Amino acid sequence: MIVSPPFKRALIGFGLFCSLTPLSAQLMAQQSLPLSEDDYWDEVPVVMSATRIAQPVTDAPVAVTVIDRRMIEASGAREIPELFRMVPGFIVGYHDGHTPSVSYHMSDGRYSRRLQVLVDGRSIYTTAIGAVPWATLFVTMDDIERIEVVRGPNTASYGANSFLAVINIITREAVLDHGTSVKTNLGDDGVHELFLRHGGGAGKLDYRLTAGFIGDDGFDNRLDYKRTQLASLRADYQLSSVDVITFQGGVATGPRGVENRIVPDLSVDREKKLLNHQEHLKWQRTLGLNESLSVQFYHIYQRNIERFYTGPFPWGGATLAPNYVDFDRSTDRYDLELQHNVNLSESMRIAWGLGVRDDQVWGGENLMGNKEIHNHLRRGFFNLEWTPEGNWLINAGAMVEDYSSTGTDISPRAGLNYHLSAAQSLRLTVSKAIRTPSMFEYAVDYGIYNAQLEPSGTSNLLFWKGAQQTKVERVTSYEFGYHLAPRQGAFTLDAKLFHDELSDLIFKVPTGDYVTTHGETYLNQYAFAIQGAELEARFTFVNSSALYFGYSYVDIQDKSSPSFGVDPLMAPEHSFSLLYMVGFNHGVTAGVGFYFTDWIQGWEPEAPEAIRAPVRRLDLRLARRLDLQGYETEFALAMRNVLGKYEEMEVLSYDPRFQNLNEVDSSAYVTARIQID
């Protein structure tokens, strides 16, 4: 394990901090040793996403950030990805105009393939390119109860894409949203949105229906508009005193503007259409006071329709005739999983389960040669929480996965927690995780065909190639953390040091001249060491106002061959966030968010010269709730990036042909919401 000098300084400071904090914490929290279970569950946030076992955050083996309803509203965010600016170590930006990308600890490509994203436990990343379809989730901001972010590898709980971190979006139960409401957002950059929600119940059934339209024009001087129509349903049925059945389904569709950002006339300005629909059925049974069983099945369908004609374009001294290009693709995912949670004794709890999945990917003529590929998965997982004696707690688990494309792998994790008091805990965790290649990395055949190239021995400008030889990526992660959560709930803190060894990372590697052979092939070629420190704190003041603070220091060491030229600025060295939330009289609330991100390159490692300067961003939101003739209403004003312009992360290096980059200007939008009944 190599430790750089800056990391040593962070380690020394962290050690001093941990040695001094327990002394002050003793004045804040009443200590009672040995500890009772009530000590942990009173005023301490409980999370599910770390181990699939409900745990207070002081017992979790890894750092977990909880974004609750108050934070969501105070941030003024319109889109879910914006919320992760608050989370230590997270990188939020856009690619190809206004398409969101979210990653953790490294800008690993425009599609951020190394992140697991769940909605109520179902995995939503597309198996075709590994990306998350943020714009077509059909989950609105008002549907979300909270978001749990596991900051670190978690394949032991959630499988192969849980490589760098896990985001679990937990939606509100239908019983919480009875009545009818209308909401609209209107503002700069062509923002125009309308949502209609109705919730009700009949006997043992509670339901929520949501329909909406989301639209904006994207960045100035860019062809990157978005238009999305969505509809969703959640129904919770109390089948018996011990059985609950939940159904969730929805559809989202709409066009997107796509610019020519490659070669003039080869990839013309155009429009593509997206379609996403999902169905999720879950049965939960309470078998006893400390035992439960659940079975879930879900299906996800994603379709990208993108066809166009190129213009005439120069190539090899000749002008090639226009070509018809078919970039269509579709994916289907069918997933069935059983999970059993049980307390084996007063000191031991386990969660275990089995699952099967079938991923189907089809790509059009210019993506995958009009072929369909299946990837079958069988998996089993096991997580154990054991309190052997006193204040020690052990978390141990593993996931066994067998993929038809890459074979069988085991991802273990072992964590040791020690409770210094009812309010404080230390943790030390070691884990291994994998990521299976997306189907494009495995079998893409991306290119443009032209018969005029036949004399050269080929009729194909083949840009990217998946040789069906890529294997899983691997990471070994070490985490040492300290958590403080006094029972009074006025102040919580989580600090961690981490060191991750990443190997066999998949990137495009030049292998040809683009005419006589393919230009780039996806290969397992890269290795990195990522280390650093993170700090997260929450303060609740006597007037019920609250402050959230997050900080991250990241140091990346490229352990690959220098010939690949990967830039060390794949992550900002320093970043931090502040969110202040306050309530006033007469239903007035306000939120102030400040975000700083250090120097960082663009999303693609092959363009290291595309460096984004440090960003200082300030967002403000002011809202008032009032009763208008018996109708509960809310009016809000969100002011975005009030400090002025900055350039967002982009994919390509600077090119005079493409001068319109992702430049973020100040903007504002207003929200009006009315509860009809």
XYZ file of C-alpha atoms in Angstrom, residues 218-548:
331
model
C -30.049 22.943 -22.212
C -26.919 25.077 -22.480
C -26.733 28.286 -24.488
C -25.680 27.821 -28.115
C -25.949 24.043 -27.850
C -28.409 21.673 -29.531
C -29.145 19.704 -26.343
C -32.806 20.303 -25.522
C -34.795 17.748 -23.520
C -38.501 16.970 -23.614
C -39.828 14.170 -21.401
C -43.354 12.929 -20.827
C -43.748 10.602 -17.867
C -46.357 8.655 -15.943
C -45.956 6.406 -12.906
C -47.991 4.369 -10.444
C -47.224 3.062 -6.977
C -49.709 0.767 -5.225
C -49.253 -0.719 -1.726
C -51.694 -3.487 -0.767
C -51.898 -4.901 2.775
C -52.720 -8.475 1.845
C -52.837 -9.591 5.497
C -51.475 -8.529 8.864
C -48.050 -9.892 7.834
C -48.071 -9.538 4.029
C -47.596 -6.424 1.896
C -47.523 -6.341 -1.900
C -46.084 -3.298 -3.672
C -46.316 -2.579 -7.377
C -44.429 0.209 -9.104
C -44.516 0.955 -12.795
C -43.926 3.822 -15.112
C -43.008 5.082 -18.525
C -40.928 8.043 -19.683
C -40.316 9.093 -23.263
C -39.253 12.098 -25.270
C -36.833 13.627 -27.790
C -33.310 14.971 -27.240
C -31.197 17.294 -29.337
C -27.888 15.772 -30.511
C -25.056 17.917 -31.875
C -22.338 17.178 -34.391
C -19.326 16.879 -32.050
C -17.059 14.449 -33.929
C -16.118 15.275 -37.536
C -17.929 17.913 -39.619
C -20.714 16.289 -41.660
C -19.872 12.796 -40.400
C -22.133 13.094 -37.361
C -24.754 15.719 -38.195
C -27.013 17.699 -35.863
C -30.100 15.616 -35.275
C -32.775 14.463 -32.847
C -32.991 11.154 -31.039
C -35.880 9.697 -29.053
C -35.732 7.815 -25.776
C -38.196 5.383 -24.220
C -37.966 3.777 -20.801
C -40.578 1.699 -19.021
C -40.255 -0.371 -15.852
C -42.414 -2.709 -13.806
C -41.537 -3.761 -10.259
C -43.512 -6.195 -8.067
C -42.450 -6.928 -4.487
C -43.971 -9.157 -1.805
C -42.851 -8.758 1.803
C -43.842 -11.067 4.646
C -43.125 -10.618 8.346
C -42.348 -14.072 9.683
C -41.866 -13.012 13.272
C -40.656 -10.253 15.522
C -37.157 -10.414 14.057
C -37.608 -12.226 10.756
C -38.816 -11.217 7.305
C -38.911 -12.560 3.766
C -39.216 -10.678 0.487
C -39.450 -11.659 -3.159
C -39.188 -9.107 -5.945
C -39.387 -9.238 -9.722
C -38.742 -6.342 -12.035
C -38.460 -5.663 -15.740
C -36.730 -2.673 -17.333
C -36.938 -1.758 -21.005
C -34.869 1.059 -22.530
C -34.914 2.125 -26.166
C -32.794 4.707 -27.995
C -33.976 5.624 -31.511
C -31.263 7.450 -33.448
C -31.031 7.277 -37.248
C -29.705 9.867 -39.688
C -27.836 10.527 -42.944
C -24.311 11.880 -42.841
C -23.353 14.685 -45.152
C -20.580 14.303 -47.736
C -17.335 14.208 -45.795
C -13.616 14.159 -46.672
C -11.624 11.020 -45.928
C -8.216 9.936 -47.219
C -8.065 12.549 -49.978
C -11.550 11.760 -51.288
C -15.052 13.017 -50.521
C -17.293 10.217 -49.364
C -20.955 10.131 -50.274
C -23.678 10.494 -47.601
C -24.391 7.375 -45.597
C -27.435 6.150 -43.711
C -26.484 5.533 -40.057
C -28.454 3.341 -37.632
C -27.460 3.944 -33.998
C -30.644 2.391 -32.556
C -30.330 0.253 -29.440
C -32.570 -1.403 -26.894
C -32.083 -3.270 -23.631
C -34.277 -5.565 -21.583
C -33.572 -6.631 -18.015
C -35.534 -9.323 -16.153
C -34.566 -9.812 -12.525
C -35.926 -12.121 -9.801
C -34.601 -12.037 -6.232
C -35.393 -13.592 -2.848
C -34.109 -12.078 0.398
C -34.396 -13.451 3.950
C -33.550 -11.414 7.047
C -33.447 -13.107 10.467
C -32.033 -12.577 13.939
C -30.275 -15.806 14.842
C -29.705 -14.574 18.397
C -29.605 -11.346 20.370
C -26.111 -10.741 19.060
C -26.325 -12.018 15.476
C -28.399 -10.903 12.475
C -28.092 -12.031 8.863
C -29.450 -11.148 5.452
C -29.057 -13.654 2.658
C -30.612 -14.216 -0.715
C -30.536 -15.632 -4.230
C -31.232 -14.056 -7.590
C -31.239 -14.567 -11.342
C -31.103 -11.998 -14.118
C -31.235 -11.929 -17.894
C -29.898 -8.875 -19.745
C -30.688 -8.576 -23.441
C -29.006 -5.961 -25.618
C -29.715 -5.240 -29.251
C -27.757 -2.723 -31.335
C -28.505 -1.338 -34.787
C -26.392 -1.858 -37.864
C -23.781 0.745 -36.938
C -23.538 -0.201 -33.251
C -23.662 -3.979 -33.005
C -24.301 -5.136 -36.540
C -28.029 -5.535 -35.904
C -27.329 -8.308 -33.382
C -28.753 -9.228 -29.979
C -26.611 -10.453 -27.093
C -27.736 -12.021 -23.815
C -25.881 -11.990 -20.521
C -27.238 -14.352 -17.861
C -26.518 -13.906 -14.167
C -26.955 -16.174 -11.165
C -26.060 -14.737 -7.769
C -26.133 -15.415 -4.068
C -25.308 -13.047 -1.222
C -24.805 -13.200 2.511
C -24.318 -10.418 5.075
C -23.817 -10.977 8.804
C -23.847 -8.552 11.728
C -22.418 -10.026 14.922
C -21.805 -8.420 18.309
C -19.438 -10.879 20.011
C -19.166 -8.967 23.306
C -19.122 -5.500 24.790
C -18.711 -2.772 22.242
C -17.327 -4.746 19.299
C -19.394 -5.358 16.179
C -18.457 -7.416 13.115
C -19.953 -7.004 9.646
C -19.031 -9.718 7.171
C -20.493 -10.572 3.805
C -19.949 -11.770 0.268
C -21.627 -11.905 -3.122
C -21.109 -14.832 -5.512
C -21.941 -14.004 -9.123
C -21.853 -16.204 -12.199
C -22.117 -14.318 -15.522
C -22.396 -16.074 -18.854
C -20.008 -13.472 -20.319
C -17.227 -13.383 -17.702
C -17.621 -16.430 -15.449
C -17.813 -16.708 -11.659
C -16.459 -14.264 -9.087
C -16.699 -13.809 -5.327
C -16.739 -10.340 -3.757
C -16.087 -10.475 0.016
C -16.177 -7.770 2.689
C -15.129 -7.746 6.356
C -15.708 -4.851 8.714
C -14.927 -4.288 12.396
C -16.677 -1.559 14.405
C -15.781 -0.508 17.944
C -18.154 1.717 19.943
C -16.233 4.155 22.075
C -19.535 5.232 23.617
C -23.218 5.342 22.772
C -22.405 8.267 20.494
C -19.126 7.251 18.860
C -17.753 4.410 16.812
C -14.619 3.502 14.887
C -14.676 1.213 11.856
C -12.105 -0.651 9.793
C -13.289 -2.382 6.631
C -11.634 -4.299 3.813
C -13.610 -5.288 0.720
C -13.161 -6.556 -2.813
C -15.508 -5.657 -5.641
C -15.857 -6.263 -9.357
C -17.536 -4.652 -12.340
C -18.599 -6.668 -15.332
C -18.131 -5.019 -18.742
C -21.143 -3.409 -20.328
C -22.350 -5.089 -23.467
C -20.826 -2.312 -25.582
C -17.445 -2.834 -23.941
C -17.859 -6.530 -24.590
C -19.293 -6.644 -28.110
C -19.748 -3.190 -29.684
C -19.099 -2.809 -33.421
C -19.352 0.963 -33.747
C -18.659 2.458 -37.152
C -19.953 3.980 -40.375
C -20.019 1.996 -43.602
C -19.116 3.429 -47.003
C -18.733 1.486 -50.249
C -16.230 4.023 -51.597
C -13.682 2.632 -49.152
C -13.813 -0.780 -50.792
C -10.527 -0.263 -52.694
C -8.838 0.167 -49.340
C -9.903 -3.324 -48.417
C -12.799 -2.354 -46.213
C -16.125 -0.588 -46.387
C -16.171 0.276 -42.719
C -14.913 3.259 -40.715
C -14.818 1.235 -37.504
C -14.204 3.477 -34.510
C -14.808 1.329 -31.420
C -14.603 -2.407 -31.094
C -15.548 -4.825 -28.337
C -13.556 -7.974 -29.002
C -15.615 -10.101 -26.547
C -12.408 -10.526 -24.558
C -12.953 -7.990 -21.767
C -13.009 -9.394 -18.237
C -14.212 -7.962 -14.959
C -12.625 -4.906 -13.394
C -11.397 -5.298 -9.802
C -10.972 -3.090 -6.756
C -9.625 -3.777 -3.274
C -10.759 -1.130 -0.814
C -9.525 -0.204 2.672
C -11.536 2.178 4.853
C -10.902 3.524 8.345
C -13.634 5.718 9.760
C -14.939 7.548 12.801
C -18.613 8.324 13.428
C -20.074 10.645 16.055
C -23.833 10.770 16.615
C -24.870 12.102 20.048
C -28.317 11.028 21.191
C -29.426 14.641 21.363
C -29.167 14.707 17.560
C -27.788 18.272 17.440
C -24.536 17.267 15.726
C -23.351 14.283 13.729
C -20.019 13.691 12.071
C -18.466 11.040 9.868
C -14.792 11.035 8.886
C -12.995 8.429 6.845
C -9.647 7.598 5.308
C -9.626 5.336 2.268
C -7.202 3.573 -0.044
C -8.506 1.784 -3.142
C -6.464 -0.350 -5.542
C -8.195 -0.546 -8.942
C -6.966 -2.951 -11.613
C -7.980 -4.315 -15.018
C -9.984 -1.159 -15.746
C -11.598 -1.107 -19.176
C -10.921 1.807 -21.520
C -10.695 2.289 -25.270
C -7.150 1.602 -26.464
C -5.929 2.667 -29.960
C -5.372 -0.433 -32.085
C -5.718 0.704 -35.704
C -5.938 3.518 -38.236
C -9.763 3.660 -38.460
C -9.846 2.591 -42.139
C -7.964 -0.656 -42.630
C -8.946 -1.799 -39.126
C -10.858 -0.626 -36.083
C -9.500 2.474 -34.385
C -9.999 1.640 -30.680
C -10.718 -1.574 -28.806
C -12.084 -1.949 -25.287
C -9.407 -3.705 -23.245
C -8.535 -4.313 -19.571
C -5.464 -2.089 -19.529
C -5.540 0.450 -16.691
C -4.743 0.454 -12.974
C -5.022 3.208 -10.371
C -4.480 3.763 -6.678
C -6.991 6.205 -5.190
C -6.551 7.427 -1.646
C -7.723 10.322 0.442
C -9.973 11.538 3.228
C -13.614 12.578 3.543
C -15.509 14.499 6.194
C -19.252 14.933 6.592
C -21.009 16.875 9.358
C -24.556 17.974 10.197
C -25.535 20.655 12.702
C -29.052 21.334 13.985
C -29.386 24.642 15.808
C -31.783 25.790 18.529
C -34.028 27.554 16.002
C -34.363 24.279 14.030
C -32.166 25.592 11.247
C -29.584 23.082 10.017
C -26.216 23.053 8.274
C -24.760 20.220 6.205
